[in-house]
mmCIF file of C-alpha atoms and ligand atoms in Angstrom:
data_model
loop_
_atom_site.group_PDB
_atom_site.id
_atom_site.type_symbol
_atom_site.label_atom_id
_atom_site.label_comp_id
_atom_site.label_asym_id
_atom_site.label_seq_id
_atom_site.Cartn_x
_atom_site.Cartn_y
_atom_site.Cartn_z
ATOM 1 C CA UNK A 419 22.237 -22.812 -10.108
ATOM 2 C CA UNK A 420 21.071 -22.361 -13.677
ATOM 3 C CA UNK A 421 19.406 -19.122 -14.740
ATOM 4 C CA UNK A 422 15.977 -20.721 -14.522
ATOM 5 C CA UNK A 423 16.597 -21.548 -10.871
ATOM 6 C CA UNK A 424 17.708 -18.064 -9.873
ATOM 7 C CA UNK A 425 15.938 -16.949 -6.715
ATOM 8 C CA UNK A 426 12.913 -14.714 -7.151
ATOM 9 C CA UNK A 427 13.151 -12.664 -3.944
ATOM 10 C CA UNK A 428 10.079 -12.129 -1.759
ATOM 11 C CA UNK A 429 10.749 -8.365 -1.720
ATOM 12 C CA UNK A 430 13.019 -6.087 -3.716
ATOM 13 C CA UNK A 431 13.642 -2.632 -2.240
ATOM 14 C CA UNK A 432 14.488 -0.102 -4.959
ATOM 15 C CA UNK A 433 17.535 2.165 -4.663
ATOM 16 C CA UNK A 434 18.186 3.393 -8.211
ATOM 17 C CA UNK A 435 20.162 6.317 -9.611
ATOM 18 C CA UNK A 436 17.268 8.690 -8.891
ATOM 19 C CA UNK A 437 17.316 7.834 -5.183
ATOM 20 C CA UNK A 438 21.105 8.074 -5.048
ATOM 21 C CA UNK A 439 21.133 11.456 -6.810
ATOM 22 C CA UNK A 440 18.473 12.774 -4.422
ATOM 23 C CA UNK A 441 20.509 11.653 -1.407
ATOM 24 C CA UNK A 442 23.720 13.172 -2.756
ATOM 25 C CA UNK A 443 21.960 16.458 -3.565
ATOM 26 C CA UNK A 444 20.847 16.719 0.084
ATOM 27 C CA UNK A 445 24.258 15.766 1.448
ATOM 28 C CA UNK A 446 25.871 18.475 -0.681
ATOM 29 C CA UNK A 447 23.275 21.039 0.421
ATOM 30 C CA UNK A 448 24.205 20.833 4.101
ATOM 31 C CA UNK A 449 20.534 20.932 5.188
ATOM 32 C CA UNK A 450 20.289 17.366 6.333
ATOM 33 C CA UNK A 451 17.768 17.125 9.198
ATOM 34 C CA UNK A 452 14.174 18.316 9.389
ATOM 35 C CA UNK A 453 14.753 20.796 6.571
ATOM 36 C CA UNK A 454 13.110 21.687 3.265
ATOM 37 C CA UNK A 455 13.021 18.122 1.916
ATOM 38 C CA UNK A 456 11.007 16.943 4.925
ATOM 39 C CA UNK A 457 8.522 19.801 4.517
ATOM 40 C CA UNK A 458 8.173 19.060 0.792
ATOM 41 C CA UNK A 459 7.724 15.328 1.427
ATOM 42 C CA UNK A 460 4.952 16.026 3.945
ATOM 43 C CA UNK A 461 3.218 18.349 1.493
ATOM 44 C CA UNK A 462 3.443 15.858 -1.367
ATOM 45 C CA UNK A 463 2.426 12.860 0.725
ATOM 46 C CA UNK A 464 -0.711 14.639 1.869
ATOM 47 C CA UNK A 465 -2.113 14.165 -1.658
ATOM 48 C CA UNK A 466 -2.165 10.454 -0.918
ATOM 49 C CA UNK A 467 -4.388 10.975 2.144
ATOM 50 C CA UNK A 468 -7.026 13.350 0.783
ATOM 51 C CA UNK A 469 -5.091 16.483 1.753
ATOM 52 C CA UNK A 470 -4.779 15.703 5.456
ATOM 53 C CA UNK A 471 -1.965 17.221 7.527
ATOM 54 C CA UNK A 472 1.136 15.048 7.334
ATOM 55 C CA UNK A 473 3.937 14.820 9.881
ATOM 56 C CA UNK A 474 7.102 12.904 8.974
ATOM 57 C CA UNK A 475 8.979 10.866 11.590
ATOM 58 C CA UNK A 476 11.801 8.339 11.643
ATOM 59 C CA UNK A 477 9.758 5.107 11.413
ATOM 60 C CA UNK A 478 6.292 3.622 11.194
ATOM 61 C CA UNK A 479 6.593 2.535 14.805
ATOM 62 C CA UNK A 480 7.335 6.115 15.867
ATOM 63 C CA UNK A 481 4.339 7.245 13.802
ATOM 64 C CA UNK A 482 2.069 4.874 15.746
ATOM 65 C CA UNK A 483 3.639 5.691 19.110
ATOM 66 C CA UNK A 484 3.450 9.477 18.663
ATOM 67 C CA UNK A 485 -0.102 9.344 17.312
ATOM 68 C CA UNK A 486 -1.294 7.499 20.410
ATOM 69 C CA UNK A 487 0.568 10.047 22.567
ATOM 70 C CA UNK A 488 -0.861 13.003 20.635
ATOM 71 C CA UNK A 489 -4.377 11.621 21.114
ATOM 72 C CA UNK A 490 -3.744 11.475 24.854
ATOM 73 C CA UNK A 491 -3.911 7.694 25.221
ATOM 74 C CA UNK A 492 -2.163 6.225 28.243
ATOM 75 C CA UNK A 493 -2.503 4.192 31.442
ATOM 76 C CA UNK A 494 -6.039 2.997 32.114
ATOM 77 C CA UNK A 495 -7.027 3.112 28.447
ATOM 78 C CA UNK A 496 -7.694 0.055 26.341
ATOM 79 C CA UNK A 497 -6.926 -0.038 22.618
ATOM 80 C CA UNK A 498 -8.425 -2.740 20.398
ATOM 81 C CA UNK A 499 -5.762 -4.204 18.075
ATOM 82 C CA UNK A 500 -5.622 -7.256 15.828
ATOM 83 C CA UNK A 501 -3.255 -9.953 17.099
ATOM 84 C CA UNK A 502 -2.610 -10.915 13.471
ATOM 85 C CA UNK A 503 -0.166 -8.104 12.658
ATOM 86 C CA UNK A 504 3.422 -7.050 13.076
ATOM 87 C CA UNK A 505 4.263 -6.561 16.772
ATOM 88 C CA UNK A 506 4.765 -2.807 16.233
ATOM 89 C CA UNK A 507 0.971 -2.300 16.191
ATOM 90 C CA UNK A 508 0.543 -3.576 19.752
ATOM 91 C CA UNK A 509 3.947 -2.343 20.933
ATOM 92 C CA UNK A 510 2.910 1.268 20.292
ATOM 93 C CA UNK A 511 -0.047 0.795 22.645
ATOM 94 C CA UNK A 512 2.131 -0.681 25.361
ATOM 95 C CA UNK A 513 4.768 2.041 24.872
ATOM 96 C CA UNK A 514 2.227 4.692 25.946
ATOM 97 C CA UNK A 515 1.241 2.566 28.938
ATOM 98 C CA UNK A 516 -2.217 1.637 27.620
ATOM 99 C CA UNK A 517 -3.605 -1.905 27.552
ATOM 100 C CA UNK A 518 -3.871 -3.981 24.400
ATOM 101 C CA UNK A 519 -7.167 -5.768 23.786
ATOM 102 C CA UNK A 520 -6.937 -8.231 20.928
ATOM 103 C CA UNK A 521 -9.807 -8.745 18.505
ATOM 104 C CA UNK A 522 -10.096 -11.401 15.809
ATOM 105 C CA UNK A 523 -9.787 -10.905 12.061
ATOM 106 C CA UNK A 524 -12.026 -11.533 9.089
ATOM 107 C CA UNK A 525 -11.135 -14.781 7.268
ATOM 108 C CA UNK A 526 -11.156 -13.247 3.771
ATOM 109 C CA UNK A 527 -9.386 -9.909 4.323
ATOM 110 C CA UNK A 528 -7.081 -10.795 7.280
ATOM 111 C CA UNK A 529 -8.111 -7.412 8.774
ATOM 112 C CA UNK A 530 -10.073 -6.675 11.974
ATOM 113 C CA UNK A 531 -13.547 -8.200 12.064
ATOM 114 C CA UNK A 532 -15.907 -5.318 12.988
ATOM 115 C CA UNK A 533 -18.201 -7.662 14.933
ATOM 116 C CA UNK A 534 -15.213 -8.812 17.007
ATOM 117 C CA UNK A 535 -14.253 -5.178 17.609
ATOM 118 C CA UNK A 536 -17.692 -4.331 18.892
ATOM 119 C CA UNK A 537 -17.692 -7.389 21.164
ATOM 120 C CA UNK A 538 -14.320 -6.318 22.640
ATOM 121 C CA UNK A 539 -15.495 -2.870 23.774
ATOM 122 C CA UNK A 540 -15.472 -2.235 27.537
ATOM 123 C CA UNK A 541 -15.973 0.946 29.591
ATOM 124 C CA UNK A 542 -12.175 1.465 29.390
ATOM 125 C CA UNK A 543 -11.929 1.231 25.588
ATOM 126 C CA UNK A 544 -10.460 4.471 24.253
ATOM 127 C CA UNK A 545 -9.399 3.610 20.716
ATOM 128 C CA UNK A 546 -9.449 1.096 17.877
ATOM 129 C CA UNK A 547 -6.359 0.380 15.775
ATOM 130 C CA UNK A 548 -7.329 -1.256 12.472
ATOM 131 C CA UNK A 549 -4.339 -2.585 10.533
ATOM 132 C CA UNK A 550 -4.614 -2.542 6.731
ATOM 133 C CA UNK A 551 -2.744 -5.813 6.554
ATOM 134 C CA UNK A 552 -0.934 -6.906 3.380
ATOM 135 C CA UNK A 553 -2.207 -3.699 1.703
ATOM 136 C CA UNK A 554 -5.901 -4.549 2.093
ATOM 137 C CA UNK A 555 -8.004 -1.769 3.654
ATOM 138 C CA UNK A 556 -9.767 -2.789 6.861
ATOM 139 C CA UNK A 557 -13.566 -2.450 6.973
ATOM 140 C CA UNK A 558 -13.287 1.253 7.793
ATOM 141 C CA UNK A 559 -16.918 2.110 7.044
ATOM 142 C CA UNK A 560 -18.105 -0.251 9.771
ATOM 143 C CA UNK A 561 -15.222 0.451 12.141
ATOM 144 C CA UNK A 562 -15.767 4.225 11.950
ATOM 145 C CA UNK A 563 -19.473 3.711 12.658
ATOM 146 C CA UNK A 564 -18.630 1.621 15.741
ATOM 147 C CA UNK A 565 -16.102 4.243 16.901
ATOM 148 C CA UNK A 566 -18.623 7.027 16.498
ATOM 149 C CA UNK A 567 -21.342 5.124 18.342
ATOM 150 C CA UNK A 568 -19.035 4.474 21.316
ATOM 151 C CA UNK A 569 -17.024 7.727 21.230
ATOM 152 C CA UNK A 570 -13.693 6.042 20.439
ATOM 153 C CA UNK A 571 -10.591 7.312 18.640
ATOM 154 C CA UNK A 572 -9.358 5.433 15.569
ATOM 155 C CA UNK A 573 -5.675 5.086 14.661
ATOM 156 C CA UNK A 574 -5.115 3.405 11.308
ATOM 157 C CA UNK A 575 -1.997 1.305 10.950
ATOM 158 C CA UNK A 576 -1.482 1.838 7.213
ATOM 159 C CA UNK A 577 2.208 0.854 7.366
ATOM 160 C CA UNK A 578 1.630 -1.771 4.641
ATOM 161 C CA UNK A 579 -1.015 0.053 2.657
ATOM 162 C CA UNK A 580 0.215 3.233 0.900
ATOM 163 C CA UNK A 581 -2.476 4.216 -1.635
ATOM 164 C CA UNK A 582 -4.975 1.528 -0.626
ATOM 165 C CA UNK A 583 -8.565 2.740 -0.459
ATOM 166 C CA UNK A 584 -12.068 1.735 0.497
ATOM 167 C CA UNK A 585 -14.957 3.011 -1.619
ATOM 168 C CA UNK A 586 -12.671 5.716 -3.007
ATOM 169 C CA UNK A 587 -11.410 7.016 0.348
ATOM 170 C CA UNK A 588 -7.684 6.414 0.841
ATOM 171 C CA UNK A 589 -6.437 4.681 3.971
ATOM 172 C CA UNK A 590 -5.033 7.209 6.405
ATOM 173 C CA UNK A 591 -7.991 9.498 5.680
ATOM 174 C CA UNK A 592 -10.563 7.718 7.860
ATOM 175 C CA UNK A 593 -9.370 7.783 11.450
ATOM 176 C CA UNK A 594 -8.130 10.438 13.889
ATOM 177 C CA UNK A 595 -4.670 9.460 12.745
ATOM 178 C CA UNK A 596 -3.196 7.348 9.954
ATOM 179 C CA UNK A 597 0.322 5.935 10.134
ATOM 180 C CA UNK A 598 2.662 4.861 7.353
ATOM 181 C CA UNK A 599 6.072 3.159 7.269
ATOM 182 C CA UNK A 600 8.866 3.776 4.778
ATOM 183 C CA UNK A 601 10.966 0.765 5.733
ATOM 184 C CA UNK A 602 12.836 -0.645 2.687
ATOM 185 C CA UNK A 603 10.520 -3.613 2.088
ATOM 186 C CA UNK A 604 7.312 -1.531 2.176
ATOM 187 C CA UNK A 605 5.514 -0.412 -1.019
ATOM 188 C CA UNK A 606 7.690 2.713 -0.928
ATOM 189 C CA UNK A 607 10.588 3.594 1.340
ATOM 190 C CA UNK A 608 12.884 6.315 2.686
ATOM 191 C CA UNK A 609 15.532 3.893 4.047
ATOM 192 C CA UNK A 610 13.800 4.235 7.433
ATOM 193 C CA UNK A 611 10.898 6.583 7.957
ATOM 194 C CA UNK A 612 7.274 7.082 8.829
ATOM 195 C CA UNK A 613 4.394 9.504 8.352
ATOM 196 C CA UNK A 614 1.294 10.422 10.316
ATOM 197 C CA UNK A 615 -1.798 11.811 8.604
ATOM 198 C CA UNK A 616 -4.514 13.636 10.501
ATOM 199 C CA UNK A 617 -7.400 15.974 9.731
ATOM 200 C CA UNK A 618 -6.950 17.707 13.102
ATOM 201 C CA UNK A 619 -4.567 20.695 13.003
ATOM 202 C CA UNK A 620 -4.095 20.578 16.797
ATOM 203 C CA UNK A 621 -3.112 16.899 16.682
ATOM 204 C CA UNK A 622 -0.694 17.712 13.839
ATOM 205 C CA UNK A 623 0.865 20.488 15.909
ATOM 206 C CA UNK A 624 1.209 18.198 18.925
ATOM 207 C CA UNK A 625 2.871 15.578 16.710
ATOM 208 C CA UNK A 626 5.358 18.174 15.447
ATOM 209 C CA UNK A 627 6.186 19.083 19.038
ATOM 210 C CA UNK A 628 6.462 15.464 20.175
ATOM 211 C CA UNK A 629 8.880 14.541 17.398
ATOM 212 C CA UNK A 630 11.266 17.376 18.286
ATOM 213 C CA UNK A 631 11.696 17.587 22.078
ATOM 214 C CA UNK A 632 8.463 19.556 22.445
ATOM 215 C CA UNK A 633 9.917 22.533 20.585
ATOM 216 C CA UNK A 634 8.484 24.658 17.824
ATOM 217 C CA UNK A 635 10.836 27.549 18.604
ATOM 218 C CA UNK A 636 14.305 26.342 19.467
ATOM 219 C CA UNK A 637 14.864 26.067 23.235
ATOM 220 C CA UNK A 638 11.306 27.163 23.967
ATOM 221 C CA UNK A 639 10.146 23.651 24.872
ATOM 222 C CA UNK A 640 6.378 23.524 25.349
ATOM 223 C CA UNK A 641 5.879 19.847 26.251
ATOM 224 C CA UNK A 642 7.975 16.747 26.894
ATOM 225 C CA UNK A 643 8.905 15.302 23.541
ATOM 226 C CA UNK A 644 11.306 12.869 21.931
ATOM 227 C CA UNK A 645 13.630 13.050 18.937
ATOM 228 C CA UNK A 646 12.077 11.030 16.141
ATOM 229 C CA UNK A 647 12.854 13.468 13.344
ATOM 230 C CA UNK A 648 13.245 12.374 9.738
ATOM 231 C CA UNK A 649 16.475 13.241 7.964
ATOM 232 C CA UNK A 650 16.378 15.220 4.731
ATOM 233 C CA UNK A 651 18.231 12.387 3.009
ATOM 234 C CA UNK A 652 15.330 10.086 3.867
ATOM 235 C CA UNK A 653 12.757 12.669 2.815
ATOM 236 C CA UNK A 654 14.482 13.238 -0.529
ATOM 237 C CA UNK A 655 14.504 9.494 -1.211
ATOM 238 C CA UNK A 656 10.871 9.280 -0.074
ATOM 239 C CA UNK A 657 9.901 12.048 -2.505
ATOM 240 C CA UNK A 658 11.472 10.161 -5.407
ATOM 241 C CA UNK A 659 9.737 6.959 -4.357
ATOM 242 C CA UNK A 660 6.416 8.770 -4.009
ATOM 243 C CA UNK A 661 6.534 9.759 -7.694
ATOM 244 C CA UNK A 662 7.097 6.100 -8.558
ATOM 245 C CA UNK A 663 4.442 4.707 -6.210
ATOM 246 C CA UNK A 664 1.451 4.946 -8.613
ATOM 247 C CA UNK A 665 3.220 2.870 -11.277
ATOM 248 C CA UNK A 666 4.506 0.373 -8.729
ATOM 249 C CA UNK A 667 1.051 0.013 -7.206
ATOM 250 C CA UNK A 668 -0.482 -0.712 -10.619
ATOM 251 C CA UNK A 669 2.183 -3.377 -11.172
ATOM 252 C CA UNK A 670 1.499 -4.981 -7.818
ATOM 253 C CA UNK A 671 -2.224 -5.090 -8.571
ATOM 254 C CA UNK A 672 -1.595 -6.513 -12.051
ATOM 255 C CA UNK A 673 0.876 -9.104 -10.708
ATOM 256 C CA UNK A 674 -1.644 -10.179 -8.068
ATOM 257 C CA UNK A 675 -4.384 -10.463 -10.695
ATOM 258 C CA UNK A 676 -2.115 -12.658 -12.839
ATOM 259 C CA UNK A 677 -1.297 -14.942 -9.925
ATOM 260 C CA UNK A 678 -4.933 -15.227 -8.833
ATOM 261 C CA UNK A 679 -6.059 -16.010 -12.376
ATOM 262 C CA UNK A 680 -3.476 -18.737 -12.926
ATOM 263 C CA UNK A 681 -3.057 -20.376 -9.531
ATOM 264 C CA UNK A 682 -5.440 -23.318 -9.708
ATOM 265 C CA UNK A 683 -4.051 -25.662 -7.036
ATOM 266 C CA UNK A 684 -7.134 -26.857 -5.121
ATOM 267 C CA UNK A 685 -5.455 -26.660 -1.723
ATOM 268 C CA UNK A 686 -4.078 -23.161 -2.181
ATOM 269 C CA UNK A 687 -6.532 -20.345 -1.401
ATOM 270 C CA UNK A 688 -5.721 -17.106 -3.244
ATOM 271 C CA UNK A 689 -6.413 -13.709 -1.605
ATOM 272 C CA UNK A 690 -9.715 -11.910 -2.102
ATOM 273 C CA UNK A 691 -10.358 -8.179 -1.957
ATOM 274 C CA UNK A 692 -13.549 -7.037 -0.248
ATOM 275 C CA UNK A 693 -16.156 -5.166 -2.276
ATOM 276 C CA UNK A 694 -15.088 -1.549 -2.783
ATOM 277 C CA UNK A 695 -11.552 -2.302 -1.575
ATOM 278 C CA UNK A 696 -8.450 -1.172 -3.442
ATOM 279 C CA UNK A 697 -5.964 -3.811 -2.304
ATOM 280 C CA UNK A 698 -2.390 -2.652 -3.027
ATOM 281 C CA UNK A 699 -0.765 -6.034 -2.366
ATOM 282 C CA UNK A 700 2.083 -5.192 -0.072
ATOM 283 C CA UNK A 701 1.962 -8.964 0.232
ATOM 284 C CA UNK A 702 0.282 -11.565 -1.961
ATOM 285 C CA UNK A 703 -0.750 -14.014 0.719
ATOM 286 C CA UNK A 704 -2.277 -17.421 0.097
ATOM 287 C CA UNK A 705 -3.507 -20.045 2.517
ATOM 288 C CA UNK A 706 -1.983 -23.498 2.195
ATOM 289 C CA UNK A 707 -4.461 -26.158 3.246
ATOM 290 C CA UNK A 708 -1.994 -28.941 3.966
ATOM 291 C CA UNK A 709 1.604 -29.271 5.074
ATOM 292 C CA UNK A 710 2.762 -25.649 4.942
ATOM 293 C CA UNK A 711 6.362 -26.348 5.939
ATOM 294 C CA UNK A 712 6.717 -28.864 3.119
ATOM 295 C CA UNK A 713 5.096 -26.450 0.681
ATOM 296 C CA UNK A 714 7.498 -23.678 1.656
ATOM 297 C CA UNK A 715 10.504 -25.952 1.384
ATOM 298 C CA UNK A 716 9.452 -26.925 -2.170
ATOM 299 C CA UNK A 717 8.897 -23.291 -3.146
ATOM 300 C CA UNK A 718 12.354 -22.431 -1.857
ATOM 301 C CA UNK A 719 13.810 -25.372 -3.825
ATOM 302 C CA UNK A 720 12.157 -23.978 -6.947
ATOM 303 C CA UNK A 721 13.776 -20.598 -6.282
ATOM 304 C CA UNK A 722 10.553 -18.870 -5.264
ATOM 305 C CA UNK A 723 11.006 -16.524 -2.299
ATOM 306 C CA UNK A 724 8.326 -17.089 0.328
ATOM 307 C CA UNK A 725 7.653 -16.087 3.913
ATOM 308 C CA UNK A 726 5.075 -16.258 6.676
ATOM 309 C CA UNK A 727 3.708 -12.939 7.948
ATOM 310 C CA UNK A 728 3.232 -13.655 10.808
ATOM 311 C CA UNK A 729 3.990 -17.114 12.202
ATOM 312 C CA UNK A 730 3.259 -16.106 15.799
ATOM 313 C CA UNK A 731 0.227 -13.923 16.529
ATOM 314 C CA UNK A 732 1.108 -11.008 18.802
ATOM 315 C CA UNK A 733 -0.861 -12.405 21.744
ATOM 316 C CA UNK A 734 1.477 -15.420 21.752
ATOM 317 C CA UNK A 735 4.657 -13.327 21.843
ATOM 318 C CA UNK A 736 6.410 -13.265 25.210
ATOM 319 C CA UNK A 737 5.747 -9.611 26.228
ATOM 320 C CA UNK A 738 2.018 -10.184 25.718
ATOM 321 C CA UNK A 739 1.654 -13.871 26.546
ATOM 322 C CA UNK A 740 3.423 -13.787 29.919
ATOM 323 C CA UNK A 741 1.414 -10.956 31.510
ATOM 324 C CA UNK A 742 -1.800 -12.534 30.175
ATOM 325 C CA UNK A 743 -0.828 -15.877 31.690
ATOM 326 C CA UNK A 744 -0.136 -14.209 35.015
ATOM 327 C CA UNK A 745 -3.450 -12.387 34.957
ATOM 328 C CA UNK A 746 -5.311 -15.513 33.822
ATOM 329 C CA UNK A 747 -6.446 -13.653 30.696
ATOM 330 C CA UNK A 748 -7.161 -15.572 27.494
ATOM 331 C CA UNK A 749 -8.209 -14.448 24.026
ATOM 332 C CA UNK A 750 -10.619 -16.201 21.705
ATOM 333 C CA UNK A 751 -9.031 -15.628 18.283
ATOM 334 C CA UNK A 752 -9.769 -18.666 16.090
ATOM 335 C CA UNK A 753 -9.322 -16.893 12.729
ATOM 336 C CA UNK A 754 -6.038 -15.365 13.912
ATOM 337 C CA UNK A 755 -4.735 -18.790 14.946
ATOM 338 C CA UNK A 756 -5.880 -20.377 11.692
ATOM 339 C CA UNK A 757 -4.311 -17.628 9.567
ATOM 340 C CA UNK A 758 -0.997 -17.876 11.419
ATOM 341 C CA UNK A 759 -0.963 -21.621 10.698
ATOM 342 C CA UNK A 760 -1.952 -21.408 7.023
ATOM 343 C CA UNK A 761 -0.590 -18.261 5.347
ATOM 344 C CA UNK A 762 2.350 -17.974 2.979
ATOM 345 C CA UNK A 763 3.280 -14.809 1.088
ATOM 346 C CA UNK A 764 4.586 -15.098 -2.463
ATOM 347 C CA UNK A 765 6.554 -12.511 -4.472
ATOM 348 C CA UNK A 766 4.294 -9.781 -5.944
ATOM 349 C CA UNK A 767 6.692 -6.807 -6.102
ATOM 350 C CA UNK A 768 6.846 -4.555 -9.180
ATOM 351 C CA UNK A 769 10.198 -5.888 -10.410
ATOM 352 C CA UNK A 770 8.715 -9.304 -11.289
ATOM 353 C CA UNK A 771 8.867 -10.194 -14.959
ATOM 354 C CA UNK A 772 6.260 -12.202 -16.854
ATOM 355 C CA UNK A 773 8.685 -15.128 -16.693
ATOM 356 C CA UNK A 774 8.972 -14.751 -12.903
ATOM 357 C CA UNK A 775 5.180 -14.772 -12.595
ATOM 358 C CA UNK A 776 4.942 -17.919 -14.718
ATOM 359 C CA UNK A 777 7.575 -19.632 -12.585
ATOM 360 C CA UNK A 778 5.655 -18.747 -9.421
ATOM 361 C CA UNK A 779 2.400 -20.075 -10.888
ATOM 362 C CA UNK A 780 4.016 -23.310 -12.058
ATOM 363 C CA UNK A 781 5.716 -23.887 -8.715
ATOM 364 C CA UNK A 782 2.503 -23.291 -6.772
ATOM 365 C CA UNK A 783 0.328 -25.395 -9.059
ATOM 366 C CA UNK A 784 2.786 -28.308 -9.011
ATOM 367 C CA UNK A 785 2.866 -27.992 -5.257
ATOM 368 C CA UNK A 786 -0.906 -28.362 -5.190
ATOM 369 C CA UNK A 787 -0.750 -31.738 -6.854
ATOM 370 C CA UNK A 788 1.778 -33.055 -4.366
ATOM 371 C CA UNK A 789 0.242 -31.884 -1.093
HETATM 372 C C1 PLP B 336 6.344 -2.172 9.095
HETATM 373 C C2 PLP B 336 5.165 -2.087 9.996
HETATM 374 C C3 PLP B 336 5.146 -1.260 11.119
HETATM 375 C C4 PLP B 336 6.350 -0.510 11.621
HETATM 376 O O1 PLP B 336 7.009 0.253 10.691
HETATM 377 P P1 PLP B 336 8.595 0.559 10.898
HETATM 378 O O2 PLP B 336 8.849 1.637 9.899
HETATM 379 O O3 PLP B 336 9.298 -0.702 10.586
HETATM 380 O O4 PLP B 336 8.779 1.009 12.287
HETATM 381 C C5 PLP B 336 3.992 -1.171 11.856
HETATM 382 N N1 PLP B 336 2.900 -1.888 11.518
HETATM 383 C C6 PLP B 336 2.889 -2.716 10.469
HETATM 384 C C7 PLP B 336 1.637 -3.472 10.161
HETATM 385 C C8 PLP B 336 4.014 -2.858 9.674
HETATM 386 O O5 PLP B 336 4.008 -3.707 8.639
#
C-alpha cells in the first residue's frame, strides 16, 4: 500500500504520554480503586452536566443499569426505548426485569420521535430512555414535556454524546438520570468506564450504594448492591481526557462541517443537526441511497474506514425478537428499518488531517457517480 492508500481508521482512541503518566502516577500511589482520582473525576465531570451530582461506575452499561435500579424500575414497568441504538440501551431495561417498548426515530436526527413516544405510552409506562445517538441530542424539550404530562421518569442515554446540548442545556442535565460511557472509541474514554448524572441527591446516594455492595460505611451494608466501581487508573485517564474533550469536540464539529460542505454526491445524504442542537459527532453518519454494500466495499478499497451503526435494530436481535414472536407482538418502526438499511458512518475523529478529510470527500463523491 502506498502512503496515499493508508487506512484512515473509523475511530482512533487516544492513549498519549499524558494518559500513561496519569496511570503510572496512580499505580505508584497505591490508591487504585474508588479513591481520590474517582472523586476528583466525578467533581470535574459535573461541570459538563450543569453541576449535577455525578457517580462514576465501570461502564456505560452499568451506568444505565444502576440508574434504572436507583429509580426503582422493575418487573411490571414499561420503558420506551429506541430500537435504533446499541443493544446496551434496551439490555439495561431487561436487566432490571422491566419491559422494553420500542418507539420509532426521527428521520433527520436518528433520535426518538416524540410523537412516537407519546403514541407508545400505556398505563404501565414508567420511563422514557432517549438515546442521543451519534452525538446528536434527542428532542429533550418535547420529551421532557411528555414525561411531565404523564408522570414518567426520563433516563438519558448520553453514552455517545459527551458535551452535546440542546438550546444551551447539556445532555445529561435534562432527565432524572443521564448516563455516559468512557469506552475507548467514545468521544472521551477511561479505558472502560461510565458516569451517571442526576439532580437528585437521594438518587445519587442510592447509586453510590448500588455500585459498592450497598455500603457507604464498610461492612454496614444498607441495601443489596453490586460491584461496578471505577478504578483510580481509569479515573485518572478520564480526568486527562476530560481536559482534552473541548478541543476534540471542536475538531469533530469542524471535521463534520467540512465533510458536509464538500460531499456533493446526489445519492449520499449528509447528517443534519436539529435547530438549537449542539451535535458533537461521535459518528458522522450518512445515508446511502443505493447499493450500500457496494459503497462500503469501495470506501474500504480507497482506505476509508467505514461502519454501520447499527445494522440490526434491537427489536430484531434474538433476545428481543424471539419473545416478541412468541407473544405475537410486532413493532411498527419504518424509520428505524430504513435507517438500519441506509446508514454508513465515516471517520470524523479529531486526529483527521486536512488531507484525510479531502480523501474522504473524494472517495464519497466518486462513489456517488458510480452508484
Ligand atoms: C457505548 C454505548 C453504551 C454502553 O457503554 P459501555 O461503556 O460500552 O458499556 C450504551 N449506549 C450507547 C448508545 C452506547 O453507544
